[in-house]
mmCIF file of C-alpha atoms in Angstrom:
data_model
loop_
_atom_site.group_PDB
_atom_site.id
_atom_site.type_symbol
_atom_site.label_atom_id
_atom_site.label_comp_id
_atom_site.label_asym_id
_atom_site.label_seq_id
_atom_site.Cartn_x
_atom_site.Cartn_y
_atom_site.Cartn_z
ATOM 1 C CA UNK A 1 -2.123 0.014 2.496
ATOM 2 C CA UNK A 2 -4.793 -0.095 -0.261
ATOM 3 C CA UNK A 3 -6.649 -3.312 -0.959
ATOM 4 C CA UNK A 4 -5.891 -5.187 -4.182
ATOM 5 C CA UNK A 5 -9.262 -4.478 -5.724
ATOM 6 C CA UNK A 6 -8.713 -0.756 -5.223
ATOM 7 C CA UNK A 7 -5.261 -1.012 -6.794
ATOM 8 C CA UNK A 8 -6.690 -2.675 -9.930
ATOM 9 C CA UNK A 9 -8.708 0.498 -10.563
ATOM 10 C CA UNK A 10 -6.266 3.056 -9.213
ATOM 11 C CA UNK A 11 -5.732 5.919 -11.707
ATOM 12 C CA UNK A 12 -2.772 8.238 -11.948
ATOM 13 C CA UNK A 13 -5.008 11.093 -10.834
ATOM 14 C CA UNK A 14 -5.684 9.421 -7.521
ATOM 15 C CA UNK A 15 -2.032 9.683 -6.402
ATOM 16 C CA UNK A 16 -0.655 12.849 -4.808
ATOM 17 C CA UNK A 17 3.116 12.402 -4.513
ATOM 18 C CA UNK A 18 3.689 15.897 -3.083
ATOM 19 C CA UNK A 19 1.360 15.295 -0.117
ATOM 20 C CA UNK A 20 2.017 11.511 -0.018
ATOM 21 C CA UNK A 21 -1.466 10.128 -0.249
ATOM 22 C CA UNK A 22 -3.886 8.190 -2.463
ATOM 23 C CA UNK A 23 -7.425 9.468 -2.847
ATOM 24 C CA UNK A 24 -9.458 6.232 -2.836
ATOM 25 C CA UNK A 25 -12.613 7.307 -4.672
ATOM 26 C CA UNK A 26 -15.433 4.860 -4.222
ATOM 27 C CA UNK A 27 -17.227 6.145 -7.348
ATOM 28 C CA UNK A 28 -14.190 5.415 -9.570
ATOM 29 C CA UNK A 29 -12.352 2.611 -7.780
ATOM 30 C CA UNK A 30 -13.296 -0.762 -6.418
ATOM 31 C CA UNK A 31 -12.948 0.177 -2.784
ATOM 32 C CA UNK A 32 -14.588 -1.922 -0.068
ATOM 33 C CA UNK A 33 -18.217 -0.888 0.245
ATOM 34 C CA UNK A 34 -17.591 1.840 -2.408
ATOM 35 C CA UNK A 35 -16.096 3.918 0.376
ATOM 36 C CA UNK A 36 -14.178 7.136 -0.468
ATOM 37 C CA UNK A 37 -11.276 8.041 1.802
ATOM 38 C CA UNK A 38 -7.722 9.228 1.726
ATOM 39 C CA UNK A 39 -4.822 6.869 2.467
ATOM 40 C CA UNK A 40 -1.620 8.572 3.519
ATOM 41 C CA UNK A 41 1.639 6.786 2.867
ATOM 42 C CA UNK A 42 3.086 5.179 5.999
ATOM 43 C CA UNK A 43 6.572 6.606 6.592
ATOM 44 C CA UNK A 44 8.302 3.182 6.479
ATOM 45 C CA UNK A 45 11.276 4.078 4.300
ATOM 46 C CA UNK A 46 12.069 6.636 1.644
ATOM 47 C CA UNK A 47 12.890 3.752 -0.765
ATOM 48 C CA UNK A 48 9.222 2.965 -1.252
ATOM 49 C CA UNK A 49 8.175 6.534 -1.961
ATOM 50 C CA UNK A 50 11.186 6.950 -4.303
ATOM 51 C CA UNK A 51 10.226 3.827 -6.253
ATOM 52 C CA UNK A 52 6.605 4.962 -6.509
ATOM 53 C CA UNK A 53 7.858 8.345 -7.810
ATOM 54 C CA UNK A 54 10.108 6.577 -10.277
ATOM 55 C CA UNK A 55 7.214 4.411 -11.515
ATOM 56 C CA UNK A 56 4.912 7.456 -11.727
ATOM 57 C CA UNK A 57 7.526 9.374 -13.799
ATOM 58 C CA UNK A 58 7.945 6.322 -16.035
ATOM 59 C CA UNK A 59 4.223 6.134 -16.707
ATOM 60 C CA UNK A 60 3.863 9.885 -17.293
ATOM 61 C CA UNK A 61 7.078 10.668 -19.174
ATOM 62 C CA UNK A 62 8.107 7.455 -20.944
ATOM 63 C CA UNK A 63 4.730 5.790 -21.535
ATOM 64 C CA UNK A 64 2.976 9.181 -21.777
ATOM 65 C CA UNK A 65 0.051 8.024 -19.650
ATOM 66 C CA UNK A 66 -2.643 10.490 -18.796
ATOM 67 C CA UNK A 67 -4.372 11.124 -15.451
ATOM 68 C CA UNK A 68 -7.181 8.737 -16.268
ATOM 69 C CA UNK A 69 -4.808 5.837 -17.035
ATOM 70 C CA UNK A 70 -4.021 3.018 -14.601
ATOM 71 C CA UNK A 71 -1.179 3.096 -12.122
ATOM 72 C CA UNK A 72 -0.816 -0.672 -12.521
ATOM 73 C CA UNK A 73 -1.598 -1.290 -16.171
ATOM 74 C CA UNK A 74 -2.368 -4.732 -17.532
ATOM 75 C CA UNK A 75 0.626 -6.738 -18.681
ATOM 76 C CA UNK A 76 2.898 -4.710 -16.518
ATOM 77 C CA UNK A 77 6.319 -6.314 -16.104
ATOM 78 C CA UNK A 78 9.403 -5.143 -14.290
ATOM 79 C CA UNK A 79 13.007 -6.122 -14.918
ATOM 80 C CA UNK A 80 15.673 -6.821 -12.368
ATOM 81 C CA UNK A 81 17.780 -4.019 -13.790
ATOM 82 C CA UNK A 82 17.548 -0.255 -13.411
ATOM 83 C CA UNK A 83 14.981 0.432 -16.102
ATOM 84 C CA UNK A 84 11.412 -0.794 -16.405
ATOM 85 C CA UNK A 85 10.578 -3.128 -19.217
ATOM 86 C CA UNK A 86 8.370 -1.249 -21.673
ATOM 87 C CA UNK A 87 7.215 -4.462 -23.347
ATOM 88 C CA UNK A 88 3.657 -5.354 -22.572
ATOM 89 C CA UNK A 89 2.390 -2.137 -21.034
ATOM 90 C CA UNK A 90 -1.085 -1.237 -22.102
ATOM 91 C CA UNK A 91 -3.531 1.392 -20.932
ATOM 92 C CA UNK A 92 -5.940 -1.274 -19.763
ATOM 93 C CA UNK A 93 -6.890 -1.948 -16.136
ATOM 94 C CA UNK A 94 -6.686 -5.443 -14.751
ATOM 95 C CA UNK A 95 -10.164 -6.967 -14.734
ATOM 96 C CA UNK A 96 -9.726 -8.692 -11.365
ATOM 97 C CA UNK A 97 -7.582 -8.311 -8.276
ATOM 98 C CA UNK A 98 -6.282 -11.865 -8.659
ATOM 99 C CA UNK A 99 -4.613 -11.037 -11.990
ATOM 100 C CA UNK A 100 -2.794 -8.005 -10.529
ATOM 101 C CA UNK A 101 -1.949 -10.042 -7.407
ATOM 102 C CA UNK A 102 -0.244 -12.655 -9.566
ATOM 103 C CA UNK A 103 1.780 -9.978 -11.325
ATOM 104 C CA UNK A 104 2.876 -8.491 -8.046
ATOM 105 C CA UNK A 105 3.786 -11.968 -6.649
ATOM 106 C CA UNK A 106 5.731 -12.763 -9.842
ATOM 107 C CA UNK A 107 7.560 -9.453 -9.517
ATOM 108 C CA UNK A 108 8.605 -10.181 -5.918
ATOM 109 C CA UNK A 109 9.699 -13.679 -7.044
ATOM 110 C CA UNK A 110 11.880 -12.101 -9.729
ATOM 111 C CA UNK A 111 13.262 -9.316 -7.506
ATOM 112 C CA UNK A 112 13.908 -11.112 -4.178
ATOM 113 C CA UNK A 113 13.428 -14.789 -4.915
ATOM 114 C CA UNK A 114 10.287 -15.178 -2.916
ATOM 115 C CA UNK A 115 6.597 -14.640 -3.690
ATOM 116 C CA UNK A 116 4.760 -11.974 -1.736
ATOM 117 C CA UNK A 117 1.212 -11.029 -2.588
ATOM 118 C CA UNK A 118 -0.265 -7.552 -2.075
ATOM 119 C CA UNK A 119 -2.110 -8.594 1.079
ATOM 120 C CA UNK A 120 1.237 -9.649 2.653
ATOM 121 C CA UNK A 121 2.481 -6.155 1.973
ATOM 122 C CA UNK A 122 -0.725 -4.606 3.413
ATOM 123 C CA UNK A 123 -0.375 -6.786 6.484
ATOM 124 C CA UNK A 124 3.237 -5.815 6.887
ATOM 125 C CA UNK A 125 2.364 -2.111 6.679
ATOM 126 C CA UNK A 126 -0.563 -2.496 9.057
ATOM 127 C CA UNK A 127 1.566 -4.442 11.581
ATOM 128 C CA UNK A 128 4.384 -1.927 11.305
ATOM 129 C CA UNK A 129 1.979 0.977 11.915
ATOM 130 C CA UNK A 130 -0.006 -0.596 14.760
ATOM 131 C CA UNK A 131 3.163 -1.542 16.568
ATOM 132 C CA UNK A 132 4.212 2.125 16.508
ATOM 133 C CA UNK A 133 0.899 3.604 17.598
ATOM 134 C CA UNK A 134 1.457 4.667 21.202
ATOM 135 C CA UNK A 135 -1.953 6.041 21.976
ATOM 136 C CA UNK A 136 -5.552 4.968 21.258
ATOM 137 C CA UNK A 137 -5.829 8.071 19.061
ATOM 138 C CA UNK A 138 -2.806 7.013 16.977
ATOM 139 C CA UNK A 139 -4.253 3.514 16.669
ATOM 140 C CA UNK A 140 -7.512 5.001 15.374
ATOM 141 C CA UNK A 141 -5.556 7.059 12.789
ATOM 142 C CA UNK A 142 -3.866 3.919 11.557
ATOM 143 C CA UNK A 143 -7.218 2.139 11.380
ATOM 144 C CA UNK A 144 -8.805 4.942 9.349
ATOM 145 C CA UNK A 145 -5.796 5.051 7.006
ATOM 146 C CA UNK A 146 -6.353 1.337 6.273
ATOM 147 C CA UNK A 147 -9.997 2.162 5.414
ATOM 148 C CA UNK A 148 -11.417 0.648 8.586
ATOM 149 C CA UNK A 149 -14.207 2.653 10.190
ATOM 150 C CA UNK A 150 -13.883 0.669 13.426
ATOM 151 C CA UNK A 151 -10.649 0.170 15.379
ATOM 152 C CA UNK A 152 -11.771 -3.321 16.329
ATOM 153 C CA UNK A 153 -11.473 -4.393 12.637
ATOM 154 C CA UNK A 154 -7.788 -3.388 12.550
ATOM 155 C CA UNK A 155 -7.166 -5.005 15.954
ATOM 156 C CA UNK A 156 -8.759 -8.318 14.884
ATOM 157 C CA UNK A 157 -7.014 -8.461 11.516
ATOM 158 C CA UNK A 158 -3.529 -7.091 12.230
ATOM 159 C CA UNK A 159 -2.739 -6.947 15.944
ATOM 160 C CA UNK A 160 -1.390 -10.255 17.148
ATOM 161 C CA UNK A 161 1.101 -9.723 19.993
ATOM 162 C CA UNK A 162 3.545 -12.467 20.790
ATOM 163 C CA UNK A 163 3.809 -13.937 24.291
ATOM 164 C CA UNK A 164 6.939 -11.849 24.904
ATOM 165 C CA UNK A 165 5.178 -8.667 23.762
ATOM 166 C CA UNK A 166 2.223 -9.436 26.020
ATOM 167 C CA UNK A 167 4.475 -10.075 29.011
ATOM 168 C CA UNK A 168 6.438 -6.829 28.410
ATOM 169 C CA UNK A 169 3.279 -4.840 27.846
ATOM 170 C CA UNK A 170 1.691 -6.037 31.041
ATOM 171 C CA UNK A 171 4.871 -5.268 32.987
ATOM 172 C CA UNK A 172 4.865 -1.711 31.643
ATOM 173 C CA UNK A 173 1.197 -0.925 32.177
ATOM 174 C CA UNK A 174 0.812 2.370 34.030
ATOM 175 C CA UNK A 175 4.459 3.353 33.629
ATOM 176 C CA UNK A 176 5.095 6.652 31.932
ATOM 177 C CA UNK A 177 7.632 6.716 29.125
ATOM 178 C CA UNK A 178 10.633 8.793 30.026
ATOM 179 C CA UNK A 179 11.991 10.815 27.125
#
């Protein structure tokens, strides 16, 4: 759920695949308001973690990137096949979020036939997580994981219940969930 500007400056050393988190360091990354915080991976599906691990191994073992090198290097292209395309990888960071955003959108276009930008992915993750938060405490945890210090920010940006969800929610107010 990291923002695109943070991703442009994300270094290999900021990722902990064993504990499943990214250390967003405001002194080294372009985080919003230079904030430092830890973003834990949302448990959406193992496929995402496996692909991140695969990419990490590719950077470390095939490209021989060091811990200070970018996770999303400039001129980074993926192929539709099993292996990553080595052509074009540099050790340079993207200078702006819009350049990396275009690369990500192009990759989605190539892989699934539709363009999705990084904010669409962040919004999908935030929506997925907020829909599963059953208590105010869990909602706050989701909010903090997105880098929001106030729950209201997450609510205003990512919580948009449909009419059917509102109706069902009102009907179930005060009812305890039976396990």
